[in-house]
PDB file of C-alpha atoms in Angstrom:
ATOM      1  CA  UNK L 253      29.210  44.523  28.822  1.00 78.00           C
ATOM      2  CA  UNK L 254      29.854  47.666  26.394  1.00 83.00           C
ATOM      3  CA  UNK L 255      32.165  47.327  23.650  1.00 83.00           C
ATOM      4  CA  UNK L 256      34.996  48.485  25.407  1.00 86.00           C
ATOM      5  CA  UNK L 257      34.994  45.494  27.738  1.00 88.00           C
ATOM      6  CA  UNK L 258      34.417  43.077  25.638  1.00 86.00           C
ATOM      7  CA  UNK L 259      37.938  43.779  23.598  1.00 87.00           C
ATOM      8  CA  UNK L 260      39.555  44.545  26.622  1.00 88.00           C
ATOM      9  CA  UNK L 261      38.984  40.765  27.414  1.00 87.00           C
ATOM     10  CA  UNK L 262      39.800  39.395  24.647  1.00 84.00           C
ATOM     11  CA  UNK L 263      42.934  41.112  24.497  1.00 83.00           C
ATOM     12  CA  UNK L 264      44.001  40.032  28.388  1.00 84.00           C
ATOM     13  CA  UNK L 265      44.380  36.527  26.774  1.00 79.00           C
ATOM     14  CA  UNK L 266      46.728  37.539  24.458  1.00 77.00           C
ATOM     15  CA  UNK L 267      50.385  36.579  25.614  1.00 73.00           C
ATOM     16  CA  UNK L 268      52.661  36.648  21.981  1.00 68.00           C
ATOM     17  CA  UNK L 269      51.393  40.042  20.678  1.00 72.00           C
ATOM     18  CA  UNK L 270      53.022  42.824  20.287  1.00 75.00           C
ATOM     19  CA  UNK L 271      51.677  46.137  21.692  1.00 80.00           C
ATOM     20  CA  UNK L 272      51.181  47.171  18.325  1.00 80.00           C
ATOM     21  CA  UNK L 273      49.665  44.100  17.052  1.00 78.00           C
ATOM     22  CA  UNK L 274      47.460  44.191  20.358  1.00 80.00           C
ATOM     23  CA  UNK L 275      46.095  47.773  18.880  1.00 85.00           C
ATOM     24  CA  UNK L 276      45.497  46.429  15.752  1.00 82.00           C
ATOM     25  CA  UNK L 277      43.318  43.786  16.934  1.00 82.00           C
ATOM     26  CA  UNK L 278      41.418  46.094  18.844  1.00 84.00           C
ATOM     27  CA  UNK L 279      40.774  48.400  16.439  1.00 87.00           C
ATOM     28  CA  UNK L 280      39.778  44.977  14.203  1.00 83.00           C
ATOM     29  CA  UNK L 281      37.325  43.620  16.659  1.00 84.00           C
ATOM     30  CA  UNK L 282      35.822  47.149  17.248  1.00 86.00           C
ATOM     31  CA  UNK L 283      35.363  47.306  13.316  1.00 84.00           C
ATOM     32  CA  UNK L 284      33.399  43.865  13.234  1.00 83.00           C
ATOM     33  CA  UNK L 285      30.792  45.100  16.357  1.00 84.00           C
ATOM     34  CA  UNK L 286      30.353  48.282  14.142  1.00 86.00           C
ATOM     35  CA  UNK L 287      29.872  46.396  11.157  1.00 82.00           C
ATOM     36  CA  UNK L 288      27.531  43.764  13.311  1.00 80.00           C
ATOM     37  CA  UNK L 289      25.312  46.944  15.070  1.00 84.00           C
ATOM     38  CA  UNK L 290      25.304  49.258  11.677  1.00 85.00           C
ATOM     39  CA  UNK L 291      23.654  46.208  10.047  1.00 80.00           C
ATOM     40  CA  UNK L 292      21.036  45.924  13.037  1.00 80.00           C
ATOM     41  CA  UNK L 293      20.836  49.123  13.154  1.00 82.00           C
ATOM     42  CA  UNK L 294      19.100  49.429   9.823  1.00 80.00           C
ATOM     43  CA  UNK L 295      16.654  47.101  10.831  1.00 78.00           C
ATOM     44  CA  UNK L 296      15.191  49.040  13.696  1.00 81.00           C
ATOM     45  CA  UNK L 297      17.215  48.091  16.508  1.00 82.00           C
ATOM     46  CA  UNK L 298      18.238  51.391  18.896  1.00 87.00           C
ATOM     47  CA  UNK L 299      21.654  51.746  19.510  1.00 86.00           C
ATOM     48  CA  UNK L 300      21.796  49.810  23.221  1.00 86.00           C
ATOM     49  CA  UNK L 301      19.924  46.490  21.663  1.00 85.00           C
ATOM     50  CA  UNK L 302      22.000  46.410  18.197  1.00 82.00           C
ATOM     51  CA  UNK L 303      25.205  46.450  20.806  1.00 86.00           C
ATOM     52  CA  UNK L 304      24.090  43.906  22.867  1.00 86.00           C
ATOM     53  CA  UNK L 305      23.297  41.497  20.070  1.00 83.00           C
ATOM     54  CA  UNK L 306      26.669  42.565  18.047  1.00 80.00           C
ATOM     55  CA  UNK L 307      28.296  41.474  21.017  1.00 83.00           C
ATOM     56  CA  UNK L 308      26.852  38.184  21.840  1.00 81.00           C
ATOM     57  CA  UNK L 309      27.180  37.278  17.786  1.00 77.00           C
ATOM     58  CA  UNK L 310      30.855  37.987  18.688  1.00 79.00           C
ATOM     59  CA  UNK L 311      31.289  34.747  21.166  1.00 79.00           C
ATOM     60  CA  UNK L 312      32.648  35.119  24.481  1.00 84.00           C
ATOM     61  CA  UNK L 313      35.619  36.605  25.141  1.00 81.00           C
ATOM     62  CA  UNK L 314      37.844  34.956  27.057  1.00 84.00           C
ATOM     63  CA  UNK L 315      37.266  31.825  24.685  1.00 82.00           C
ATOM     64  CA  UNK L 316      37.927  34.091  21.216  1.00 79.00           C
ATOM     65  CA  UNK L 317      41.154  35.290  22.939  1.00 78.00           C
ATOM     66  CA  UNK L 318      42.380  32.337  23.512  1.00 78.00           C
ATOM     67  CA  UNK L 319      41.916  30.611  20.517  1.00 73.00           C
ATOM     68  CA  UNK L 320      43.405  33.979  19.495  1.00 73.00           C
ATOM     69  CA  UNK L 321      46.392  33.306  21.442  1.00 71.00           C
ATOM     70  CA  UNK L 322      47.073  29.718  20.151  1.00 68.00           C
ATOM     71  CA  UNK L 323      47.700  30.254  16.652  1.00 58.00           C
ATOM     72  CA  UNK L 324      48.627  33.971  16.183  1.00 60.00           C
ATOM     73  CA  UNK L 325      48.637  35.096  13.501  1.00 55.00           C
ATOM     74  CA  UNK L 326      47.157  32.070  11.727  1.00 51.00           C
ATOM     75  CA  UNK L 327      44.697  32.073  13.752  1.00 49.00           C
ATOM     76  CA  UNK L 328      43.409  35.520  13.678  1.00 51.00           C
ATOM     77  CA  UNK L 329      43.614  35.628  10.029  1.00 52.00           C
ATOM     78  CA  UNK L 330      40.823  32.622  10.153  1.00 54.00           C
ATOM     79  CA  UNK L 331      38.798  34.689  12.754  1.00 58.00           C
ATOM     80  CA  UNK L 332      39.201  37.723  10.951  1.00 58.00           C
ATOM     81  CA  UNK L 333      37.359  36.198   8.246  1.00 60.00           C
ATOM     82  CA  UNK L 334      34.853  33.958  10.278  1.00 64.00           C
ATOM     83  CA  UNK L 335      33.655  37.291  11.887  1.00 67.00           C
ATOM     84  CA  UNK L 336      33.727  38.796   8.591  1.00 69.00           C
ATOM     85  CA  UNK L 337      31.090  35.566   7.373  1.00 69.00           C
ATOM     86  CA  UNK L 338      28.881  35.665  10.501  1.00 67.00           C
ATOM     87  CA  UNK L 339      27.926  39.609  10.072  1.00 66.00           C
ATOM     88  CA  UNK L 340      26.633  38.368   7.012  1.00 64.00           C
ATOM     89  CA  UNK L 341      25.422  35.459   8.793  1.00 62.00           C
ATOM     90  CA  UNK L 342      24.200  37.850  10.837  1.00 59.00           C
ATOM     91  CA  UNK L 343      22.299  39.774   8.066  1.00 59.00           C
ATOM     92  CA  UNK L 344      20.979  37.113   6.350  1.00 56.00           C
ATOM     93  CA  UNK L 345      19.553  35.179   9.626  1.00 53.00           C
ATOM     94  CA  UNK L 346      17.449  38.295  10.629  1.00 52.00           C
ATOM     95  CA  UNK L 347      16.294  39.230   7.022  1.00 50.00           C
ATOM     96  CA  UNK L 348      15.660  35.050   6.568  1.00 47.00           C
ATOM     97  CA  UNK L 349      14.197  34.631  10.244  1.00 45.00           C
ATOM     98  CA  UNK L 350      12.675  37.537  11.690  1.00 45.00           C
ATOM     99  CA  UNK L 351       9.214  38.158  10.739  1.00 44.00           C
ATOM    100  CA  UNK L 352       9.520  42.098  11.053  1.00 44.00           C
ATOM    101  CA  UNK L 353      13.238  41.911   9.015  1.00 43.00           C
ATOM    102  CA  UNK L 354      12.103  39.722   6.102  1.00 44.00           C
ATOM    103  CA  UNK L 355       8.543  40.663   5.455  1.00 46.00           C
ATOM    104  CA  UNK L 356       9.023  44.227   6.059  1.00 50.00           C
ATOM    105  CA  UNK L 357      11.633  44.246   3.697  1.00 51.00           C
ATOM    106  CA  UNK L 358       9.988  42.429   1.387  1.00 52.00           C
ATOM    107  CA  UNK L 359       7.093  44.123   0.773  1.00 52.00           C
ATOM    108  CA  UNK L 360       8.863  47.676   1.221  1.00 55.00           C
ATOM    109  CA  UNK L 361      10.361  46.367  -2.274  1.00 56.00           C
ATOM    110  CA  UNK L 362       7.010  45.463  -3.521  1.00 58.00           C
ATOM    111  CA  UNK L 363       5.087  47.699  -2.497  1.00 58.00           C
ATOM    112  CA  UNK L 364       6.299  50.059  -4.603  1.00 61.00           C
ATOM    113  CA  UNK L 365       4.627  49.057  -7.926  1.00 59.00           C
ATOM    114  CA  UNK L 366       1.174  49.291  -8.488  1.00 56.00           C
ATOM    115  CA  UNK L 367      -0.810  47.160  -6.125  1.00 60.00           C
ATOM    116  CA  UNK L 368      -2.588  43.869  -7.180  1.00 55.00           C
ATOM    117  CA  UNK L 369      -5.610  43.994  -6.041  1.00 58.00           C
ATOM    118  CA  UNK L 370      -5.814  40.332  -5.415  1.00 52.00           C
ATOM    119  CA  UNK L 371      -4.054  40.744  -2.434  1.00 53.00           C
ATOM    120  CA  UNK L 372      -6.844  43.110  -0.996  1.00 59.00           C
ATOM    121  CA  UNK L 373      -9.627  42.195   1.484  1.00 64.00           C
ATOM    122  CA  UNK L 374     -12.793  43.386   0.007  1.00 70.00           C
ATOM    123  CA  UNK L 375     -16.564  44.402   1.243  1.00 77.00           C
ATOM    124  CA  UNK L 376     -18.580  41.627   2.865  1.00 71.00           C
ATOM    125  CA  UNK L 377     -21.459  42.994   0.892  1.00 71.00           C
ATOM    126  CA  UNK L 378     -22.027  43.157  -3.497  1.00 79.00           C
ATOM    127  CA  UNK L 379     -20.194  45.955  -4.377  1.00 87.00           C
ATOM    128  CA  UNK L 380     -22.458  48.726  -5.689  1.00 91.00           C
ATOM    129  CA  UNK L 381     -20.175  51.576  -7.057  1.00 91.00           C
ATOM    130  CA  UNK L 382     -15.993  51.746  -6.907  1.00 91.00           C
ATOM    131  CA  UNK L 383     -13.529  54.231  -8.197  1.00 91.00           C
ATOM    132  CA  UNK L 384      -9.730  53.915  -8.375  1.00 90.00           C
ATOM    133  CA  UNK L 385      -8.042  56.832  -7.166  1.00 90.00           C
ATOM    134  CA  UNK L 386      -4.643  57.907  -7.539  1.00 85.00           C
ATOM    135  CA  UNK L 387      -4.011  59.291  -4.500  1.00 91.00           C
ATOM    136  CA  UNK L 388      -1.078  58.960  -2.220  1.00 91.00           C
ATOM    137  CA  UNK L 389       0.551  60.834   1.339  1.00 92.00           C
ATOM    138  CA  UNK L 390       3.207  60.571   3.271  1.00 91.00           C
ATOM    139  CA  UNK L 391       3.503  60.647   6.896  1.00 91.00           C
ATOM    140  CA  UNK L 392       7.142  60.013   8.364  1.00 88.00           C
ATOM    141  CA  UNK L 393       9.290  57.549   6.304  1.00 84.00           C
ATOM    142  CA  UNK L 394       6.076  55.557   4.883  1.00 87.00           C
ATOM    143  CA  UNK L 395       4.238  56.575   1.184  1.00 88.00           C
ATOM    144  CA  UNK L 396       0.353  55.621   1.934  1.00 89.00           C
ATOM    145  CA  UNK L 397      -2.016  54.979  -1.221  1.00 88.00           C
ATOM    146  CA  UNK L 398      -5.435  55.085  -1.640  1.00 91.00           C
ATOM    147  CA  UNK L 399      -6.122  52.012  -3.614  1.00 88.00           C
ATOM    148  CA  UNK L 400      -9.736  51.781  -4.191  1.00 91.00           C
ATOM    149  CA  UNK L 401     -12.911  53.261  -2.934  1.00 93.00           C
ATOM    150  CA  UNK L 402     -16.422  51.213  -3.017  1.00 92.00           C
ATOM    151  CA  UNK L 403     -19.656  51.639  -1.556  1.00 93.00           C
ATOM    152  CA  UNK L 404     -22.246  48.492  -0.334  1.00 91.00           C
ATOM    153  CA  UNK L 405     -24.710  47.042   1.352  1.00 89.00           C
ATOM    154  CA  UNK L 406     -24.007  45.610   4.684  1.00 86.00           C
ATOM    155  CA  UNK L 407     -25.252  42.055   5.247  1.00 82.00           C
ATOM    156  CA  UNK L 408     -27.454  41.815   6.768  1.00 78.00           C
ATOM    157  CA  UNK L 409     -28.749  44.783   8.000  1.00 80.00           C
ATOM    158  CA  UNK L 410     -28.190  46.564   4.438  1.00 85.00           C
ATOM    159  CA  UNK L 411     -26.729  49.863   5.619  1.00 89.00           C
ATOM    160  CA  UNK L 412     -24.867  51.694   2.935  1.00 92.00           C
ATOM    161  CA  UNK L 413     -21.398  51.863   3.714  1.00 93.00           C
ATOM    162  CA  UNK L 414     -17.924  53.253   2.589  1.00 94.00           C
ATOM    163  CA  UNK L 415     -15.157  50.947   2.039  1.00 94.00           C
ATOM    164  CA  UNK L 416     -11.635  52.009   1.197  1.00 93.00           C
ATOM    165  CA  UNK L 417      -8.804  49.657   0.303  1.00 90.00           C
ATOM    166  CA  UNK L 418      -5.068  51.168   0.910  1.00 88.00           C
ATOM    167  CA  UNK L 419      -1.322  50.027   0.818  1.00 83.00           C
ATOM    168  CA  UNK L 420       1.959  51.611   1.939  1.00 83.00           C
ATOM    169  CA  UNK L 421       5.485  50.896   1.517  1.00 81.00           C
ATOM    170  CA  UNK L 422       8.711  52.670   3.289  1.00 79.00           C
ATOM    171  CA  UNK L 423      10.283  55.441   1.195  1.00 77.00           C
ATOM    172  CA  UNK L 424      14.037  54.018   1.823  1.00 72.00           C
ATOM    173  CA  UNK L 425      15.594  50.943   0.719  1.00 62.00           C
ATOM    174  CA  UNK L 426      15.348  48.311   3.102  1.00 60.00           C
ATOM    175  CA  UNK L 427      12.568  49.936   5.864  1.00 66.00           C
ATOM    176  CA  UNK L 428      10.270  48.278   7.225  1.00 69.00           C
ATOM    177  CA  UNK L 429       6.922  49.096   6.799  1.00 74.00           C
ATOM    178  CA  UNK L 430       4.910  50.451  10.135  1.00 77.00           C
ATOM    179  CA  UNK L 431       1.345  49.330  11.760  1.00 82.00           C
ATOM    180  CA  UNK L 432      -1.077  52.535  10.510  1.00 88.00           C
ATOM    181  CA  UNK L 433      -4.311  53.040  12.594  1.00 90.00           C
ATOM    182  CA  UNK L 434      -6.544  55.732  11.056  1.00 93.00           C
ATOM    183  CA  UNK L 435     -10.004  56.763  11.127  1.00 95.00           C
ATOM    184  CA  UNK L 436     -12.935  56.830   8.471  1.00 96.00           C
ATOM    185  CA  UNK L 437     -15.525  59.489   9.111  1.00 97.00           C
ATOM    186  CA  UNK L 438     -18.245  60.119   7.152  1.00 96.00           C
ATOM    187  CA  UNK L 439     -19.922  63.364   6.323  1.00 95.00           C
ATOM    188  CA  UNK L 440     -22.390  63.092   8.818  1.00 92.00           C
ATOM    189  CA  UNK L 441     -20.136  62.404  11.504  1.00 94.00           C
ATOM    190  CA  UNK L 442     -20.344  58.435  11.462  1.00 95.00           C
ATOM    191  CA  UNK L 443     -16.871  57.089  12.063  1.00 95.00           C
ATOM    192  CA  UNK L 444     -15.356  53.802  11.279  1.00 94.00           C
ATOM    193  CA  UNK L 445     -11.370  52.420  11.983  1.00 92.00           C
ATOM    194  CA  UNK L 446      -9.096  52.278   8.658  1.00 92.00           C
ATOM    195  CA  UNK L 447      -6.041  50.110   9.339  1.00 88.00           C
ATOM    196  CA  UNK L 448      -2.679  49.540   7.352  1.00 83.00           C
ATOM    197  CA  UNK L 449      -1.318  46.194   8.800  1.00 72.00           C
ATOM    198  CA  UNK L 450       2.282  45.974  10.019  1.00 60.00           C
ATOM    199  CA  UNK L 451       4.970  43.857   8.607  1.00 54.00           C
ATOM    200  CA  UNK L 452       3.799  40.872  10.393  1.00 48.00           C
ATOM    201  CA  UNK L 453       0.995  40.522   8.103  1.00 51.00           C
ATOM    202  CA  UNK L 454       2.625  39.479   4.394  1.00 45.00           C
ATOM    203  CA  UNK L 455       0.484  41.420   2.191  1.00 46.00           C
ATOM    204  CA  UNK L 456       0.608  44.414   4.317  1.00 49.00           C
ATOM    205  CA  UNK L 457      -2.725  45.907   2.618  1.00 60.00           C
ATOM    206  CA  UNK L 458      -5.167  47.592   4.825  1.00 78.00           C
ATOM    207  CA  UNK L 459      -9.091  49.269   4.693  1.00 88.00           C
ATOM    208  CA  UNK L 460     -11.648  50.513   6.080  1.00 90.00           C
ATOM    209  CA  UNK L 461     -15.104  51.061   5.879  1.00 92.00           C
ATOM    210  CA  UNK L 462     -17.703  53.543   7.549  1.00 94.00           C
ATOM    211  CA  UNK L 463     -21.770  53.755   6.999  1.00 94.00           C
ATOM    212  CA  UNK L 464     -22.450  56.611   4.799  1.00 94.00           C
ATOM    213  CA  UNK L 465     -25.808  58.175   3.657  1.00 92.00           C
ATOM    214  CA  UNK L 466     -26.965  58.132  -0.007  1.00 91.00           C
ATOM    215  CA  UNK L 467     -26.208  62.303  -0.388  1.00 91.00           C
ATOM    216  CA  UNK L 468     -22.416  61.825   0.973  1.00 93.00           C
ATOM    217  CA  UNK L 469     -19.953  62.387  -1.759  1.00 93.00           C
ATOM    218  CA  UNK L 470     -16.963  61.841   0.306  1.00 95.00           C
ATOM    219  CA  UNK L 471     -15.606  60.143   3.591  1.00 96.00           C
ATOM    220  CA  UNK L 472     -12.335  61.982   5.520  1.00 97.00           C
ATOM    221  CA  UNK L 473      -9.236  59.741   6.314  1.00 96.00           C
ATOM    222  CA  UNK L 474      -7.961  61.345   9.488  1.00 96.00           C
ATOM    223  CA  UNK L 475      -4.161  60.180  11.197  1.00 94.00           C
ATOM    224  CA  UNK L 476      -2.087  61.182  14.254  1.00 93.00           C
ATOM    225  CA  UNK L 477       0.587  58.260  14.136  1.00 90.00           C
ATOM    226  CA  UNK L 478       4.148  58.586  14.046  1.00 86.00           C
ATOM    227  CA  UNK L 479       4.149  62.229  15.408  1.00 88.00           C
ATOM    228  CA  UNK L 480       2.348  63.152  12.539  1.00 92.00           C
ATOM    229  CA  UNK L 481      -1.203  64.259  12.010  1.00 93.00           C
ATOM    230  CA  UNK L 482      -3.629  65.249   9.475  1.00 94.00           C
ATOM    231  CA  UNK L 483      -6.983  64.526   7.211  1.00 95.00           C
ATOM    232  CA  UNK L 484      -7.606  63.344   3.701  1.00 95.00           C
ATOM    233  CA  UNK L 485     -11.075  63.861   1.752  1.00 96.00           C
ATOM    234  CA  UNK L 486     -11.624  60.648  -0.590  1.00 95.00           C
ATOM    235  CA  UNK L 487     -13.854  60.825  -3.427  1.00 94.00           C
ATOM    236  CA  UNK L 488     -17.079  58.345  -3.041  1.00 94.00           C
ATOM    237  CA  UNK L 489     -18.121  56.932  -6.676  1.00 92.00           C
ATOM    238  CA  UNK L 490     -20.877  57.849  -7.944  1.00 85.00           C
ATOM    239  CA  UNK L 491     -23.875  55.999  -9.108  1.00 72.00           C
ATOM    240  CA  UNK L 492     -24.777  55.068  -5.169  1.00 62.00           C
ATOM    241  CA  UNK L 493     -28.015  52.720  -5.139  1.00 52.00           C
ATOM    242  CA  UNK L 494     -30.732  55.565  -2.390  1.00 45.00           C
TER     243      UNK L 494
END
């Protein structure tokens, strides 16, 4: 059921309504689905989904019309401003409930000071060297930073490995923050996965780590996600144990 149908059968319940009054409560109900999908819409839902839900938020329609049609107007002053409370019902329950809505949100907000490194996973091995690189790209709506860069000693096989610590946020408002898997490659050719977790994981920090060799002096981030692709060089620090 589109939108179209939906007021259409709300309206077929209506008896003392004028055929002006019947237009403007159309054009009222179409208003609140708008308002219902433009809100759903800027939480990721495509255009058929944020519909559907909009709709079902609405009630069914024969009931709405005739509670419509028992008090009128009275009545559709009251569900004029019930509909008007459950979009932001609506709103809230999705920021409040949904894992994606609230903790995407969330840390697209604050994400976008400087990162405490607390929240960070770090090496499973003493860290020998690190370095703290400003560094930062974009790819689609998402800002990705390079946090920090450390090399170790694997345990415990003691290879000497790469391990880079990143975060990302979404550039507008209230985006959610996407799922990022990349690839660490070292100058030798080794390769290793680099992952930015999606909004499903609170912190939404990521890493990586690759083996290196003592002569590397830096590992290449490489990307092909969101239609976008591309490679990064990031510094190692120096003062690597041979």
């Amino acid at each position: 059921m589109d939108r179209r149908d939906y007021t259409d059968r709300v309206l077929s319940s209506l008896r003392r309504v004028t055929e002006k009054e019947r237009e403007a409560i159309r054009s009222e109900l179409d208003g609140h689905i708008e308002d219902h999908m433009e809100a759903l819409r800027e939480l990721g839902y495509d255009e058929e989904l944020a519909e559907e839900r909009a709709i079902a938020a609405m009630g069914e329609p024969d009931e709405v019309g005739r509670e419509l049609n028992k008090q009128y107007p009275f009545r559709w002053l009251v569900a004029k401003w019930g509909a008007i409370l459950l979009a932001v019902w609506i709103l809230v329950s999705v920021l409040v409930f949904s894992g994606e809505g609230t903790l995407g949100v969330w840390t697209g907000i604050t994400e976008r000071r400087v990162p405490n490194l607390s929240h960070h996973a770090g090496p499973s091995g003493g860290i020998i060297a690190a370095v703290y690189p400003k560094m930062e790209f974009t790819v689609g709506d998402d800002v990705v930073r390079i946090v920090r860069v450390c090399t170790y000693r694997s345990i415990p096989w003691g290879h000497l490995m790469a391990f880079v610590n990143f975060d990302s946020y979404d550039r507008r408002f209230m985006g959610v923050v996407g799922r990022k898997e990349m690839v660490l490659e070292s100058q030798s050719g080794e390769k290793g996965e680099a992952l930015i977790a999606g909004p499903f994981d609170w912190w939404n920090a990521g890493n990586g780590c690759v083996a290196i060799k003592p002569e590397d002096t830096y590992v290449t981030l490489r990307y092909d996600i969101y239609g976008e692709s591309g490679s990064i060089q990031i510094l190692l620090p120096e003062g690597m144990a041979p």
